[in-house]
Coordinates of C-alpha atoms in Angstrom, one line a residue:
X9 CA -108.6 -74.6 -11.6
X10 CA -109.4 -77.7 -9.7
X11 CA -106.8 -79.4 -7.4
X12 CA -103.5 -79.3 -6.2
X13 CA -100.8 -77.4 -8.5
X14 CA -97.7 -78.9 -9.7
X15 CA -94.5 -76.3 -11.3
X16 CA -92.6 -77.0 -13.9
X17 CA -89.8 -74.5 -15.0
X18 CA -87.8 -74.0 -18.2
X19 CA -85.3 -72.0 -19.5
X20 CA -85.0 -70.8 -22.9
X21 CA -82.3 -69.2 -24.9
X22 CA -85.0 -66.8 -26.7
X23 CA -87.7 -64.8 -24.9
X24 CA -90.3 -67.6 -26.0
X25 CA -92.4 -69.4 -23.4
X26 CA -92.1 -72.5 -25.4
X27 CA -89.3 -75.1 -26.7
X28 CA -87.4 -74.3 -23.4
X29 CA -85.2 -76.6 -21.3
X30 CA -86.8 -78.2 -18.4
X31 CA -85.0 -77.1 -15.2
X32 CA -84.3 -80.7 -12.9
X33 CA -85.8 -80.2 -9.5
X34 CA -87.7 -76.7 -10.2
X35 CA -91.0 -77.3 -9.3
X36 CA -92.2 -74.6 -6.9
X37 CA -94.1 -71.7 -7.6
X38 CA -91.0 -69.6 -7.8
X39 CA -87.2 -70.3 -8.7
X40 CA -83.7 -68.4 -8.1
X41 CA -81.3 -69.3 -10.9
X42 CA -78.8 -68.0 -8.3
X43 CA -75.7 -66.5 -9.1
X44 CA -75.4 -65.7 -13.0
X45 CA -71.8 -65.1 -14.0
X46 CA -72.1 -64.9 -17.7
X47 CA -72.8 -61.6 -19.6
X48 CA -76.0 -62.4 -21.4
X49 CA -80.0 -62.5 -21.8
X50 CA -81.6 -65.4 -19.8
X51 CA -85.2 -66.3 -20.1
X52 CA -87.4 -68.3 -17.5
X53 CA -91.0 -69.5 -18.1
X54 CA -93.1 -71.9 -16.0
X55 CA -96.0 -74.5 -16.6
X56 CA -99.0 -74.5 -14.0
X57 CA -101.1 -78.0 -14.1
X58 CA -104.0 -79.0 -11.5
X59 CA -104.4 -82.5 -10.8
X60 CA -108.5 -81.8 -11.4
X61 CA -110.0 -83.3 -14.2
X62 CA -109.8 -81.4 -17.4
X63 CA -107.6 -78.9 -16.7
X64 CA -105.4 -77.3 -19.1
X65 CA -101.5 -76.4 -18.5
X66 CA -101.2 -73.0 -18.0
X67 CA -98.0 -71.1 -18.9
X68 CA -96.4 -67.8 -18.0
X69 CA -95.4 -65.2 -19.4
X70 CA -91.3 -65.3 -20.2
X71 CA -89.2 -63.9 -17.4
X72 CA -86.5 -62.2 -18.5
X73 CA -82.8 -61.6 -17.1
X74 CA -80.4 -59.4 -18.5
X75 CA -76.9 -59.5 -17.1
X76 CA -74.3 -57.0 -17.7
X77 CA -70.8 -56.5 -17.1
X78 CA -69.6 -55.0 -13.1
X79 CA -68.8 -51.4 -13.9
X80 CA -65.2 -50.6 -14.3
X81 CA -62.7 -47.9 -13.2
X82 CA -61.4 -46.6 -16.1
X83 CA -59.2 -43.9 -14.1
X84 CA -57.5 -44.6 -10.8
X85 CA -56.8 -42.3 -8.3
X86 CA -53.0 -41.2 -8.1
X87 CA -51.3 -44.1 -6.3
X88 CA -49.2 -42.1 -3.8
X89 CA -48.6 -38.6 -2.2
X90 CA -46.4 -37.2 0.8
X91 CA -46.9 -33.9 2.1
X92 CA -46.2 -31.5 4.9
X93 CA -48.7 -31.3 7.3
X94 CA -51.4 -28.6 6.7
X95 CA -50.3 -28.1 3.4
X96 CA -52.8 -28.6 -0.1
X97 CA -52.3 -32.0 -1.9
X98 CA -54.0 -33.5 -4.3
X99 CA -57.8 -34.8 -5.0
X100 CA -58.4 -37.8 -5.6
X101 CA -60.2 -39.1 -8.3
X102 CA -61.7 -41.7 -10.4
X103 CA -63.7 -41.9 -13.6
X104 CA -66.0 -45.2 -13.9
X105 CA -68.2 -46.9 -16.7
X106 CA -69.9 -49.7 -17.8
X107 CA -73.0 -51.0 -15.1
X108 CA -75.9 -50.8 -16.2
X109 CA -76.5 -47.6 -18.6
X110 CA -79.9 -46.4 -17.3
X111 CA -78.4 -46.8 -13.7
X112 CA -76.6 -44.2 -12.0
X113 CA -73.3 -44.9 -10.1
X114 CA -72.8 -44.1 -5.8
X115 CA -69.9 -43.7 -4.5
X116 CA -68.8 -44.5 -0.9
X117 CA -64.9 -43.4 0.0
X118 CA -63.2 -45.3 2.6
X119 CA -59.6 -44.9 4.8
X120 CA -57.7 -47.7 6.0
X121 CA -55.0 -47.8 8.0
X122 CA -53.5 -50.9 5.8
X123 CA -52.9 -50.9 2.4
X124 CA -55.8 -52.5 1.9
X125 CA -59.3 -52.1 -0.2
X126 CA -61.2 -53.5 2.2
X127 CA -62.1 -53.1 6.0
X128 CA -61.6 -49.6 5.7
X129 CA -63.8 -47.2 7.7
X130 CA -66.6 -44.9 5.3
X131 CA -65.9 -41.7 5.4
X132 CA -68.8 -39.6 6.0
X133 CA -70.1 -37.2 3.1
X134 CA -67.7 -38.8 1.2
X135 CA -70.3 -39.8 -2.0
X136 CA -69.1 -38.5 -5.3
X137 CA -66.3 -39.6 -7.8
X138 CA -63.3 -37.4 -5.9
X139 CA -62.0 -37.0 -2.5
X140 CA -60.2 -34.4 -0.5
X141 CA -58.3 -36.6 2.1
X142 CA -57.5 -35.2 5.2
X143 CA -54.1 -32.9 5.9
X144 CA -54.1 -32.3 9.5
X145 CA -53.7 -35.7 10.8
X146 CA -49.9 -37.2 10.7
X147 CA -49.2 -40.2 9.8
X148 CA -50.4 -42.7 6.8
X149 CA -53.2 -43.7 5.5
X150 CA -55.2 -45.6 2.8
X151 CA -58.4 -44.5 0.7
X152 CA -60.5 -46.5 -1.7
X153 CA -63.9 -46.2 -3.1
X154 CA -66.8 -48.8 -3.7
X155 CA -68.5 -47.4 -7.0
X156 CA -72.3 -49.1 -7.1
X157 CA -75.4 -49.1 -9.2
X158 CA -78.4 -50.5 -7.4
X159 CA -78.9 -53.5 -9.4
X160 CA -77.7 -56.8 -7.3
X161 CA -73.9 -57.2 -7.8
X162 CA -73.1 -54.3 -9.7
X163 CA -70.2 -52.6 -8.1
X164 CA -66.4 -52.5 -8.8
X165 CA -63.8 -51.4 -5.3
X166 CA -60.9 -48.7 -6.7
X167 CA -57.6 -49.6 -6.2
X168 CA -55.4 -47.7 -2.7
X169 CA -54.3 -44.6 -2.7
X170 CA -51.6 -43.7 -0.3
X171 CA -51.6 -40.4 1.8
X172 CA -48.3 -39.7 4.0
X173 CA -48.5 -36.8 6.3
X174 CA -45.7 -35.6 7.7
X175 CA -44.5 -33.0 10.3
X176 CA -44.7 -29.1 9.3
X177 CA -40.7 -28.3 9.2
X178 CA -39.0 -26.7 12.3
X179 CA -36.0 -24.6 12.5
X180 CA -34.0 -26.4 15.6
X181 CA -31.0 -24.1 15.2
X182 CA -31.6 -20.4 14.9
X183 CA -28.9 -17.4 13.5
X184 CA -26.9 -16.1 16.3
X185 CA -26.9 -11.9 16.3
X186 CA -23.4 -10.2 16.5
X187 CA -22.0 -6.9 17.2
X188 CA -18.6 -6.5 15.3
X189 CA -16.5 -3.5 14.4
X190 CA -16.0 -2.4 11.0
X191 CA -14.6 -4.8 8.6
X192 CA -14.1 -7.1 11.3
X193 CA -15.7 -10.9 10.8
X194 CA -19.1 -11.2 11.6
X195 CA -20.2 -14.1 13.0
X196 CA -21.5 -16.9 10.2
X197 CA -25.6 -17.6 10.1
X198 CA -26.6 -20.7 10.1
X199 CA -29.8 -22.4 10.7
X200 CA -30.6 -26.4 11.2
X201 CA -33.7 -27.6 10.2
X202 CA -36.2 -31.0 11.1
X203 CA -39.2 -32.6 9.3
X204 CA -40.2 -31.3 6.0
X205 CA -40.8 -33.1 2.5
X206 CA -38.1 -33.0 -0.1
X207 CA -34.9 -30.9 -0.2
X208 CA -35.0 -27.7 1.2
X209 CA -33.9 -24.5 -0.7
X210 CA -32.7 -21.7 1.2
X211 CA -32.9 -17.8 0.2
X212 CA -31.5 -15.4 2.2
X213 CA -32.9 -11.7 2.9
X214 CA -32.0 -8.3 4.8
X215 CA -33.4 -5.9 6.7
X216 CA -33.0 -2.6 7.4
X217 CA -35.9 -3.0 10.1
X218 CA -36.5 -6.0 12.9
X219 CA -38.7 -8.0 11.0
X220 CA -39.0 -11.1 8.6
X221 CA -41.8 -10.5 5.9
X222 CA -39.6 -7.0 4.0
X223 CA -36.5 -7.6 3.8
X224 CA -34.6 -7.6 0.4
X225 CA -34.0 -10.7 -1.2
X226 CA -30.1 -11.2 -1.7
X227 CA -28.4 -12.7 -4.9
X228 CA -26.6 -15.7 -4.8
X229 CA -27.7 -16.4 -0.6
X230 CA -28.8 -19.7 -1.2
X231 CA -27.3 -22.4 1.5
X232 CA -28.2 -22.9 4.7
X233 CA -25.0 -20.3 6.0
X234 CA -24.6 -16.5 5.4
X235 CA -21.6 -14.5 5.9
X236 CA -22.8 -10.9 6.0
X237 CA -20.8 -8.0 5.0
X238 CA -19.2 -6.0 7.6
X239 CA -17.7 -3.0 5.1
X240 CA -21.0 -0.5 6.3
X241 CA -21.6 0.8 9.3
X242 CA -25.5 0.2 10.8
X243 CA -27.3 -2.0 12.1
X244 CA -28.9 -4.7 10.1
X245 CA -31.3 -8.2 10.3
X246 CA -31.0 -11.0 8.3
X247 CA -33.6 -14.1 7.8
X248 CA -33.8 -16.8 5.3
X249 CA -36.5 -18.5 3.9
X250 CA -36.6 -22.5 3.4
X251 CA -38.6 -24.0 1.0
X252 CA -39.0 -27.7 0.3
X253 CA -39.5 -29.5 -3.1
X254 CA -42.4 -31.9 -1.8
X255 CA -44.5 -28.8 -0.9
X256 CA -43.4 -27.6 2.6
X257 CA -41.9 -24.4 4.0
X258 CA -40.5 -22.4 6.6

């Protein structure tokens, strides 16, 4: 062509590089429609002209945007757990569609210390759809996950899921051994405990030996006190295991 160039940019509601709208104020060599928040086809076609004589409008080929809905989490992770420290709990996990369908979704897990999703700190590694949190660490913490496809703006950020650790459970009373004489009353064992998850459940055992991993398991022993017979003459050990309902024991 001859001369200086002048734009002129349309858009169209079918992918046809003519009958188009003309754009107010587009007249460079290229155009950003900016941010398009409507799911939907959008097409774009400019006209070239040179001020020269005899020069015909050239027009382009029709650009073509297709936006598609953010993908969406279609299964959050579970909302809450407390456990013992050092103990298993559960994965978490979330299931995602929508995006774009010839895209493939990355994951990025976060933790917070708010109850927040958002200014949390990535966790390392941490690039598929689940996430074992950490169990070693007391205390509480947060975990999200930012689920992205590499087109511009497609991504959708998971909901919080809460993770409490707590203290392993101590025994901070201990039974107290006796020697009694036959039929006479033994003294009553008792144990106090601290920390855990849940209620504790208590079970009882003997021992005919000085240890706590053989004894035999006794019916009905199930408080946090034993009374042991005193009718047999011998020597015996006595231990009880304490269990608690949110996954801790002792």
């Amino acid at each position: 062509g001859v001369g200086a160039p002048s734009y002129q940019w349309y858009s169209n509601t079918t992918a046809l590089n003519t009958g188009g709208s003309l754009i107010s104020g587009a007249t460079a060599s290229n155009y950003n429609p900016g941010v398009l928040s409507t799911v939907s086809s959008f097409y774009y076609y400019v006209e070239a002209t040179q001020n020269g004589v005899g020069c015909d409008i050239a027009v382009s080929d029709v650009f073509t945007i297709e936006v598609v809905a953010d993908p969406v989490i279609d299964s959050q992770a579970i909302t809450t757990q407390e456990i013992c420290q050092n103990t298993s709990l559960q994965e978490l996990v979330v299931a995602v569609s929508g995006g774009v369908s010839s895209s493939n979704f990355t994951y990025q897990w976060y933790s917070n210390t708010n109850n927040s999703n958002s200014g949390g700190t990535p966790i390392a590694g941490a690039n598929t759809n689940t996430l074992t949190p950490d169990n070693t660490t007391e205390g509480t913490l947060y975990y999200y996950v930012i689920v992205m496809q590499s087109e511009s703006g497609c991504e959708v950020v998971s909901n919080t899921s809460e993770v409490i650790i707590t203290p392993g459970p101590i025994i901070t009373s201990q039974p107290v051994s006796s020697d009694i004489c036959l039929d006479g009353v033994a003294t009553q064992l008792a144990v106090v405990t601290q920390n855990g998850v849940g209620v504790p459940t208590y079970q009882w055992y003997s021992n005919t030996t000085n240890n706590n991993t053989t004894g035999t398991l006794i019916t009905g022993a199930t408080t946090s006190t034993y009374d042991p017979p005193t009718n047999i003459v011998g020597v015996f050990y006595y231990y009880v295991l304490i269990s608690f309902d949110g996954g801790c024991d002792d």
